[in-house]
mmCIF file of N, CA, C and O in Angstrom:
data_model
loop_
_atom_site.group_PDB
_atom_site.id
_atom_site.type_symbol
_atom_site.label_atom_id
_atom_site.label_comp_id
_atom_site.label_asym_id
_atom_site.label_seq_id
_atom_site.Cartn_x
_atom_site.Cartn_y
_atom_site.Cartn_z
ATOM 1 N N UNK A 1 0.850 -1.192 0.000
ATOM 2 C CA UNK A 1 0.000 0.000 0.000
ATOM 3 C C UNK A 1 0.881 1.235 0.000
ATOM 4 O O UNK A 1 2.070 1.419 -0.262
ATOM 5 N N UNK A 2 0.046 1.890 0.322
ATOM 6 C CA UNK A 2 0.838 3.614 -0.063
ATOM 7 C C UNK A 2 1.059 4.099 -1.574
ATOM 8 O O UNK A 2 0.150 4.606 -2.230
ATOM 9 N N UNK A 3 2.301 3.904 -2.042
ATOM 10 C CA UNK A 3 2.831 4.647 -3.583
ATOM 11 C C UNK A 3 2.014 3.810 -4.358
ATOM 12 O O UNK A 3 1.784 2.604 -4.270
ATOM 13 N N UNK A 4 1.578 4.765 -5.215
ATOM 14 C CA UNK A 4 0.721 4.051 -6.540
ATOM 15 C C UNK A 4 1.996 3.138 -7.601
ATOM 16 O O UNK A 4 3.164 3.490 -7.769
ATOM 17 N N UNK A 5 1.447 2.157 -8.073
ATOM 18 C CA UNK A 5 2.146 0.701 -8.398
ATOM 19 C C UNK A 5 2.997 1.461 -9.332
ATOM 20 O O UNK A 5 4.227 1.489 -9.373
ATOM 21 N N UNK A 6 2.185 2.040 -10.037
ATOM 22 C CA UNK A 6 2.668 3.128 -11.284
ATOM 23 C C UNK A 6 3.906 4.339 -11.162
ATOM 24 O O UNK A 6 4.783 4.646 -11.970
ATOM 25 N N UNK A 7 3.710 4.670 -10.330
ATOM 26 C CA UNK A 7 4.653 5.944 -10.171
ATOM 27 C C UNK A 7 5.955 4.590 -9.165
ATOM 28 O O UNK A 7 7.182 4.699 -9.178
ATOM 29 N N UNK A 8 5.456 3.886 -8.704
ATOM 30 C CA UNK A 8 7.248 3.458 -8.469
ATOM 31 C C UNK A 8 7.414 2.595 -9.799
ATOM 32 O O UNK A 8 8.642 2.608 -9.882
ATOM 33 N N UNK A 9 7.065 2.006 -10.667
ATOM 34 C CA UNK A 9 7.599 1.208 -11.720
ATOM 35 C C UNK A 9 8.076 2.394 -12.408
ATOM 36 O O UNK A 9 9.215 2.336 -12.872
ATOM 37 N N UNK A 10 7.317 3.598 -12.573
ATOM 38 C CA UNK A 10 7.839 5.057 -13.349
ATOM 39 C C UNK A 10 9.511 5.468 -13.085
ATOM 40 O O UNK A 10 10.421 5.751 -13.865
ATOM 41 N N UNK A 11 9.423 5.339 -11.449
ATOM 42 C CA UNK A 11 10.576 5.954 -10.841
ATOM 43 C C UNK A 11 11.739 4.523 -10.830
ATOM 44 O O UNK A 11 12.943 4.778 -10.815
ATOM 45 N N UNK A 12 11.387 3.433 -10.837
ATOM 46 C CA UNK A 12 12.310 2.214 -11.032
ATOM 47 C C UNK A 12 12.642 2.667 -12.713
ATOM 48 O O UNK A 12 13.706 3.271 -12.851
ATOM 49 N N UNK A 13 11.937 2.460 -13.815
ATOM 50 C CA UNK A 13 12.352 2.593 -14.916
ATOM 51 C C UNK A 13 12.897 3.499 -15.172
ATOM 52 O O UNK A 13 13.709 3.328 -16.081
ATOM 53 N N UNK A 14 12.844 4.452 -14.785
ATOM 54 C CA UNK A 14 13.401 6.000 -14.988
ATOM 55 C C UNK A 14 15.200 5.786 -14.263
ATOM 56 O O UNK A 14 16.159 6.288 -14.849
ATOM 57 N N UNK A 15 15.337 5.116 -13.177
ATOM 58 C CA UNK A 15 16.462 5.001 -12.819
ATOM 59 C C UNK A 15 17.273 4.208 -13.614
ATOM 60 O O UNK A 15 18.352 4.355 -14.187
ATOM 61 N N UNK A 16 16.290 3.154 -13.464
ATOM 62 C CA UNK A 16 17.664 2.178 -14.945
ATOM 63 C C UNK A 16 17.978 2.348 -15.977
ATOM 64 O O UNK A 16 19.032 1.914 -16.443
ATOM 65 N N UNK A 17 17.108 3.053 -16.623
ATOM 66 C CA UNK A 17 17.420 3.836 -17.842
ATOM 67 C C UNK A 17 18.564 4.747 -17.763
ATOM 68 O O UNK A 17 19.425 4.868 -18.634
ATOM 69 N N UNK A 18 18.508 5.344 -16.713
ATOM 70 C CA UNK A 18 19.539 6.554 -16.396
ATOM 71 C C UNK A 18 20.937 5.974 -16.171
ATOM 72 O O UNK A 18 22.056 6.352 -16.519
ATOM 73 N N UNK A 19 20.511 4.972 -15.500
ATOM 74 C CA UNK A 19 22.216 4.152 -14.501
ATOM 75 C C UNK A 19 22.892 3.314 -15.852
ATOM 76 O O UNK A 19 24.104 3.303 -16.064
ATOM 77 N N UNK A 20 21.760 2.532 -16.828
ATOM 78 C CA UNK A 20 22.251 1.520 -17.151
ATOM 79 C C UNK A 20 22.137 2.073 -18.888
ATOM 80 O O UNK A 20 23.103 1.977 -19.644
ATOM 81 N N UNK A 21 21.515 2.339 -19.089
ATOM 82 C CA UNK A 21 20.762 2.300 -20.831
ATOM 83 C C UNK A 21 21.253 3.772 -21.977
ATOM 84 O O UNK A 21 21.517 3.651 -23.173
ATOM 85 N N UNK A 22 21.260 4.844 -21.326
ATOM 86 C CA UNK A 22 21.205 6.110 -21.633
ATOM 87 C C UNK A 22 22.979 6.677 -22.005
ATOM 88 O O UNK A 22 23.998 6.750 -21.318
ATOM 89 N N UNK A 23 22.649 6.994 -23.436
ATOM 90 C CA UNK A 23 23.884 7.543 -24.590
ATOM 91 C C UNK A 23 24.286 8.728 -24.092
ATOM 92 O O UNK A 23 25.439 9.041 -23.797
ATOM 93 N N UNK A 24 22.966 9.612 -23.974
ATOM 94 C CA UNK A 24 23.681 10.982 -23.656
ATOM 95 C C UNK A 24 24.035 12.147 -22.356
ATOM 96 O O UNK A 24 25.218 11.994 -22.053
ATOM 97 N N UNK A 25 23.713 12.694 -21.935
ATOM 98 C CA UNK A 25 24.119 13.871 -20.953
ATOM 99 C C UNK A 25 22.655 14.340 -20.798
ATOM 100 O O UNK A 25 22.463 15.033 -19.799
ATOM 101 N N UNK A 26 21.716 14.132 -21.491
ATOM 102 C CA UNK A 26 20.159 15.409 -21.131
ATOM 103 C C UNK A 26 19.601 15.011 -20.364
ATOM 104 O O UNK A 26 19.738 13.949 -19.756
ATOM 105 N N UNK A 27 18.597 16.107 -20.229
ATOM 106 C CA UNK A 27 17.936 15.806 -19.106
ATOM 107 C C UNK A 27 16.595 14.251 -19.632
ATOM 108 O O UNK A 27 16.053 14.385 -20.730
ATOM 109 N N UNK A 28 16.382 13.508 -19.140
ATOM 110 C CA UNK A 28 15.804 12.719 -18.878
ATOM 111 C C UNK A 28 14.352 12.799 -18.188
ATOM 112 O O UNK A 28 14.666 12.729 -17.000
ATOM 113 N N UNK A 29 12.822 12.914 -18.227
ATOM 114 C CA UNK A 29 11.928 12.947 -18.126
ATOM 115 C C UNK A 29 11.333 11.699 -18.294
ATOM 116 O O UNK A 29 11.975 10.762 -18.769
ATOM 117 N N UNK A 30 9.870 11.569 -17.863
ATOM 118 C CA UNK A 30 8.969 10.675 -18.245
ATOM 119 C C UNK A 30 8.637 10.683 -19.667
ATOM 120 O O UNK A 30 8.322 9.668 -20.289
ATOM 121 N N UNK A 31 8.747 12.280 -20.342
ATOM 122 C CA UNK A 31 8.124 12.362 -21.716
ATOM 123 C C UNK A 31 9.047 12.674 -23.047
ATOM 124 O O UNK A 31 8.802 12.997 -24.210
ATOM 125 N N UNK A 32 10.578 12.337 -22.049
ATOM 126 C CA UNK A 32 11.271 12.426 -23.046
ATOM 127 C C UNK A 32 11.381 11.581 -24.177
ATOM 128 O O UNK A 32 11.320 10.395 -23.856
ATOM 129 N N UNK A 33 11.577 11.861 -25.865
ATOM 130 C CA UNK A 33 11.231 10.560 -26.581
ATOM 131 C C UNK A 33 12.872 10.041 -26.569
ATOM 132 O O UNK A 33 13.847 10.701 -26.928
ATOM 133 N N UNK A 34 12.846 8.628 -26.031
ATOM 134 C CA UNK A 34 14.385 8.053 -26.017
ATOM 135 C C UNK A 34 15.208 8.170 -27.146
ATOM 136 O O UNK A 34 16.326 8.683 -27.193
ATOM 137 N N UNK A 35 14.448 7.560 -28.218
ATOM 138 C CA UNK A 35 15.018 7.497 -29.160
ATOM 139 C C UNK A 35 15.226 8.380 -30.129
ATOM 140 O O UNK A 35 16.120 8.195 -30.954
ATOM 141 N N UNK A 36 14.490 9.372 -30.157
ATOM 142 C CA UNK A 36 15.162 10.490 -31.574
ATOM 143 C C UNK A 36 15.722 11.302 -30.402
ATOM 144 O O UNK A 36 16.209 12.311 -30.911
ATOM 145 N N UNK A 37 15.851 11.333 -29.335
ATOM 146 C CA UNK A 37 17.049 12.425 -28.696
ATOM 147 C C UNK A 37 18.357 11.796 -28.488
ATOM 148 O O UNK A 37 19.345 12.326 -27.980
ATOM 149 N N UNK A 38 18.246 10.623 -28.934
ATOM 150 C CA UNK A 38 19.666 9.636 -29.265
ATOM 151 C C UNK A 38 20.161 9.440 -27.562
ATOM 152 O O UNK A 38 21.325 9.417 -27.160
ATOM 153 N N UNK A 39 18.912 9.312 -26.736
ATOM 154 C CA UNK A 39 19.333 8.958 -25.240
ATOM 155 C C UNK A 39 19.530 7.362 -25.280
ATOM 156 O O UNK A 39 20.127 6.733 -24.406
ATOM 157 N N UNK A 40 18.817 6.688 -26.662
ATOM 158 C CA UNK A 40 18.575 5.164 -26.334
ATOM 159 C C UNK A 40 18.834 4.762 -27.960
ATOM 160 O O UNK A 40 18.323 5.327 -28.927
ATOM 161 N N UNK A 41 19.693 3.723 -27.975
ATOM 162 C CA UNK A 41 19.654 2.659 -29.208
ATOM 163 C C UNK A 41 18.863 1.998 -29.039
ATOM 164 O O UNK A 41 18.334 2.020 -27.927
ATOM 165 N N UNK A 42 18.437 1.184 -29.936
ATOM 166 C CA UNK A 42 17.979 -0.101 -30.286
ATOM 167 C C UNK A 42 18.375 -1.352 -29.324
ATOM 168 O O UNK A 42 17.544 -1.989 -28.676
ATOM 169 N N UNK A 43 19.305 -1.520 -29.328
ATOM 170 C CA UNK A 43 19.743 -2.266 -28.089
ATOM 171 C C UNK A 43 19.129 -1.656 -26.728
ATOM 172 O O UNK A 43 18.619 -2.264 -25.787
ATOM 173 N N UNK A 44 19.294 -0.515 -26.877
ATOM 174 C CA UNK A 44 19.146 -0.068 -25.241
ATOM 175 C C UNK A 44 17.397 -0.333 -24.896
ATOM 176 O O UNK A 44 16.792 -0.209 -23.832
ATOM 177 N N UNK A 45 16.949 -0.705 -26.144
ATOM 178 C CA UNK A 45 15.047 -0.592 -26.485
ATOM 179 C C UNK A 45 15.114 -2.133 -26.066
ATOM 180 O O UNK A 45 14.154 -2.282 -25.309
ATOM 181 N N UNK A 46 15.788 -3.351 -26.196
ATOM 182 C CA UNK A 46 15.927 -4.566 -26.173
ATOM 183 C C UNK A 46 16.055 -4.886 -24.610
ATOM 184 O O UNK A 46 15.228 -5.575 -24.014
ATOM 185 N N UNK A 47 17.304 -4.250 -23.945
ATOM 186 C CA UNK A 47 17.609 -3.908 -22.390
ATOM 187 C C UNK A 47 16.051 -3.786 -22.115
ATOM 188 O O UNK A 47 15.264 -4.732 -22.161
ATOM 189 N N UNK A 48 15.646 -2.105 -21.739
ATOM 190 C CA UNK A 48 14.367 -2.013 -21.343
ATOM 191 C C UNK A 48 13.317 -2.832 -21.682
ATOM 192 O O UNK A 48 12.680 -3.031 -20.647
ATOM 193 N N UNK A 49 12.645 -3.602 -22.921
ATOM 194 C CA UNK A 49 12.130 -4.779 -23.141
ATOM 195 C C UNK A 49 12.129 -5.717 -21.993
ATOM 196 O O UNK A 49 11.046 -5.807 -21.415
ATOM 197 N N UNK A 50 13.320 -6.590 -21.438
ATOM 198 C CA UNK A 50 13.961 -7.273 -20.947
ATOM 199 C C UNK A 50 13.823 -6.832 -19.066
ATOM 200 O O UNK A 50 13.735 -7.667 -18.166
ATOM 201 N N UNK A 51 13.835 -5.856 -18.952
ATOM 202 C CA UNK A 51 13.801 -5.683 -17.702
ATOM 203 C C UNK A 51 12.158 -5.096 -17.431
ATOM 204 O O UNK A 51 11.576 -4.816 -16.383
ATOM 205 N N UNK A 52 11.782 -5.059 -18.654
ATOM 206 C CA UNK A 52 10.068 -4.512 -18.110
ATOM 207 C C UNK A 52 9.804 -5.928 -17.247
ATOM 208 O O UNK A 52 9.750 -6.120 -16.032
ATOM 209 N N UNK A 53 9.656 -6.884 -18.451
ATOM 210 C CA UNK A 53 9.714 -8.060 -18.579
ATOM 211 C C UNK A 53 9.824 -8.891 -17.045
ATOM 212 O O UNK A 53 8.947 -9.608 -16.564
ATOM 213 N N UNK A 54 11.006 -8.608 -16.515
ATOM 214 C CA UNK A 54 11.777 -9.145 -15.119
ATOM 215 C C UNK A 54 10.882 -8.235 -14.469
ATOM 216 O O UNK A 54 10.135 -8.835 -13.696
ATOM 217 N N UNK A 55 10.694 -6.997 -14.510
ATOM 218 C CA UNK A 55 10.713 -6.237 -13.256
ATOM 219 C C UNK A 55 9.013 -5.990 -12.994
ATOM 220 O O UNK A 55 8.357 -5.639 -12.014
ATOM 221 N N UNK A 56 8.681 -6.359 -14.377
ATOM 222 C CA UNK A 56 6.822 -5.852 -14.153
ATOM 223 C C UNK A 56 6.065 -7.443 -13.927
ATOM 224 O O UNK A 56 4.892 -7.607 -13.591
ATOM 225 N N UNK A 57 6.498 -7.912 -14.048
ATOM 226 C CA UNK A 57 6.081 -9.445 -14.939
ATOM 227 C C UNK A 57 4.960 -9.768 -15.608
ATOM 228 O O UNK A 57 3.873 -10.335 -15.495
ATOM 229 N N UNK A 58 5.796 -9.064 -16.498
ATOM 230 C CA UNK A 58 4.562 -9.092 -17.684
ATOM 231 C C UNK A 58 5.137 -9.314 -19.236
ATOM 232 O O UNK A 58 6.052 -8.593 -19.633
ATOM 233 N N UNK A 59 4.738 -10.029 -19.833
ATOM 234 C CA UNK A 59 5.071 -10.784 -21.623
ATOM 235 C C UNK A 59 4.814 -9.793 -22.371
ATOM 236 O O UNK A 59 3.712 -9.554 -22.865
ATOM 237 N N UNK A 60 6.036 -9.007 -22.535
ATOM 238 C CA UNK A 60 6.052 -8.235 -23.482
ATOM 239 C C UNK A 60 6.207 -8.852 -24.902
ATOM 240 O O UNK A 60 7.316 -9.322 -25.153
ATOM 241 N N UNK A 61 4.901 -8.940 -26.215
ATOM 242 C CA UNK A 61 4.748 -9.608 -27.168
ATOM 243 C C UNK A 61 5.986 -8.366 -28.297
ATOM 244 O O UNK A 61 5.821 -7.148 -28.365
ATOM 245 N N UNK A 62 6.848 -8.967 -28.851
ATOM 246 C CA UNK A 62 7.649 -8.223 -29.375
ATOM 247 C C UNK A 62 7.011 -7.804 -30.714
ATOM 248 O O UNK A 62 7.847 -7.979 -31.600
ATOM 249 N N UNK A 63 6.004 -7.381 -31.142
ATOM 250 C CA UNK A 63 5.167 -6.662 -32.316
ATOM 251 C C UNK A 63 4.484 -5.636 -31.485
ATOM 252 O O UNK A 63 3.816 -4.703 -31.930
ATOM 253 N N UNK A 64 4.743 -5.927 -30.100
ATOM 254 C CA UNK A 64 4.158 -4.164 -29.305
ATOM 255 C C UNK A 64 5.362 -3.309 -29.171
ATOM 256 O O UNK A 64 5.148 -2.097 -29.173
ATOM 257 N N UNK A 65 6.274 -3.611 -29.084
ATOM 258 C CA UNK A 65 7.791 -2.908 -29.285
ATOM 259 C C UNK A 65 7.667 -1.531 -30.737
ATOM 260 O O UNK A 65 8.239 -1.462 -31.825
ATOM 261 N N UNK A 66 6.825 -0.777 -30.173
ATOM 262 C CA UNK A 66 6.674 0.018 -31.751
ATOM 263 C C UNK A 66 7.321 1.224 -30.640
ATOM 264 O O UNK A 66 7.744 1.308 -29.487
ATOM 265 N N UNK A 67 7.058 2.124 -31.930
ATOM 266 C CA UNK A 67 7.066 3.657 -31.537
ATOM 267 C C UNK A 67 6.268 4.124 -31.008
ATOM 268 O O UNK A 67 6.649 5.071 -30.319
ATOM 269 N N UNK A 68 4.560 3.787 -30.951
ATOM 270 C CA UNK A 68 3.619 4.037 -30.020
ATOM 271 C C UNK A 68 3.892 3.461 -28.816
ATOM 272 O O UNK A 68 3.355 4.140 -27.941
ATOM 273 N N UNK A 69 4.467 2.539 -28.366
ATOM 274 C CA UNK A 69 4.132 2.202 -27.088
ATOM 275 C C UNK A 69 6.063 2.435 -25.992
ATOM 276 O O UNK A 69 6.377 2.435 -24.802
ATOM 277 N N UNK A 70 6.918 2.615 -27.512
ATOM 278 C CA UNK A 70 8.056 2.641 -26.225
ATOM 279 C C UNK A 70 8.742 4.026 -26.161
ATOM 280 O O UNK A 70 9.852 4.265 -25.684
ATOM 281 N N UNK A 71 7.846 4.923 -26.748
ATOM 282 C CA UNK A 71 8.998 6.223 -27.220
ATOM 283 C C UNK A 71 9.473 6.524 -26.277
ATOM 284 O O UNK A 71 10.698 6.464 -26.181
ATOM 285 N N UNK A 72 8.593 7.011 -25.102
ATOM 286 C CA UNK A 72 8.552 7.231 -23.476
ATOM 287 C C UNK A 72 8.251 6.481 -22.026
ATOM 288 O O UNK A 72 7.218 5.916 -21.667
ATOM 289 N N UNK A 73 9.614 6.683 -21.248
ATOM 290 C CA UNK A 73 8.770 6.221 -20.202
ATOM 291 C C UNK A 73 7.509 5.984 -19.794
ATOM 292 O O UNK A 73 7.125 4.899 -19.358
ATOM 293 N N UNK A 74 6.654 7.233 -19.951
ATOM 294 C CA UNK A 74 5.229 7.399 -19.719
ATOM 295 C C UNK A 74 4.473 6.324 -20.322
ATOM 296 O O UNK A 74 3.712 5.510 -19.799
ATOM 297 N N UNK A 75 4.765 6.452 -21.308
ATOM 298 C CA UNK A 75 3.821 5.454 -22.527
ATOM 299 C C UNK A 75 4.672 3.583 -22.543
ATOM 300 O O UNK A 75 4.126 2.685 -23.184
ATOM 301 N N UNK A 76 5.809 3.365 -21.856
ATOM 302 C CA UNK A 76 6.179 2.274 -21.785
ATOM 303 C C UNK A 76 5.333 1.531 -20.364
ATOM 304 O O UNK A 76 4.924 0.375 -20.260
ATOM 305 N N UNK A 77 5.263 2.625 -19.399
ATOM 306 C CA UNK A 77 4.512 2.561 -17.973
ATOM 307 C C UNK A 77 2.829 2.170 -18.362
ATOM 308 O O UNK A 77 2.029 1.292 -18.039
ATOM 309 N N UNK A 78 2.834 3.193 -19.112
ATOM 310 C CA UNK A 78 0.827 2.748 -19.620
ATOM 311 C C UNK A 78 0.720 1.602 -20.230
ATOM 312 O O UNK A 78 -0.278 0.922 -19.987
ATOM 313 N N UNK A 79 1.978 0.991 -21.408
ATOM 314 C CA UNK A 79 1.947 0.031 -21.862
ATOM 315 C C UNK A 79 1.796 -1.435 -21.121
ATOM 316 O O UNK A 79 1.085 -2.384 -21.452
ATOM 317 N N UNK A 80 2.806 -1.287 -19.879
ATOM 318 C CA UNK A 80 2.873 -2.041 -19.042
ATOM 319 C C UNK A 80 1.346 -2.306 -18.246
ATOM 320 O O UNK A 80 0.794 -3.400 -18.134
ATOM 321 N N UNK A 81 1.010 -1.430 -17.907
ATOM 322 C CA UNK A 81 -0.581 -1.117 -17.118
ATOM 323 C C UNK A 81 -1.280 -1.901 -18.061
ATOM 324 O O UNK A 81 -2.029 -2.724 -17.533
ATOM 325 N N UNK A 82 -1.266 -1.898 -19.309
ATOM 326 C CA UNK A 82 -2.358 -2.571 -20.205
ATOM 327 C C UNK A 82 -2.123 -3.829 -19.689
ATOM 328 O O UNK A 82 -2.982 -4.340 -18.971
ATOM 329 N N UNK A 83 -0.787 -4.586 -20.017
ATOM 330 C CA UNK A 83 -0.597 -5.806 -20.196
ATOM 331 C C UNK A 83 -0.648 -6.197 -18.751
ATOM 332 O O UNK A 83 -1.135 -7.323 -18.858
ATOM 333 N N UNK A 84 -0.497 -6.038 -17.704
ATOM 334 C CA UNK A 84 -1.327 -6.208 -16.431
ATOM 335 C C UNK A 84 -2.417 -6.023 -16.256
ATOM 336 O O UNK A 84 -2.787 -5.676 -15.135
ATOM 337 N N UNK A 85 -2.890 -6.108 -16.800
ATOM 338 C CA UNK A 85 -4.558 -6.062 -16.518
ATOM 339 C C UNK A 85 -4.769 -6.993 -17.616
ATOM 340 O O UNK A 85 -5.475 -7.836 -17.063
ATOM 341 N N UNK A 86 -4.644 -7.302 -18.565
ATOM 342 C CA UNK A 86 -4.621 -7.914 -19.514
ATOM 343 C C UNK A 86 -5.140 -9.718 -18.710
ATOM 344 O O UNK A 86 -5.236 -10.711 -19.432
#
């Protein structure tokens, strides 16, 4: 109880991204888009995949891996929310 499920998977993903995944120096947000600010490769999209995966437990189907659902934290977090409830 207490923190909404959401805002700590937000604030877990947001850290590993930062510690482990992330190319450049900027600032980093929920709504930042990873990939055209060149914070995240392709690989680094595979990493996060992989640890949603471990850390949410949830089957990420790799044809949801688009640009709608991973540009942002935010929208990788909602993505996740779907597939839990799912």
């Amino acid at each position: 109880a207490g923190e909404d499920v959401t805002d700590t998977l937000t604030d877990r993903l947001t850290a590993f991204i930062r510690d482990e995944i992330v190319l450049t120096d900027g600032e980093l947000s929920d709504d930042t888009d990873l990939l055209l600010s060149g914070a995240v490769d392709s690989l680094g999209i595979i990493r996060i995949t992989q640890w949603i995966e471990d850390e949410a437990q949830v089957s990420v189907d790799p044809g949801d891996v688009t640009i709608e659902n991973f540009p942002t934290i935010s929208r990788m977090v909602a993505y996740v929310a779907t597939r839990s409830a799912a």
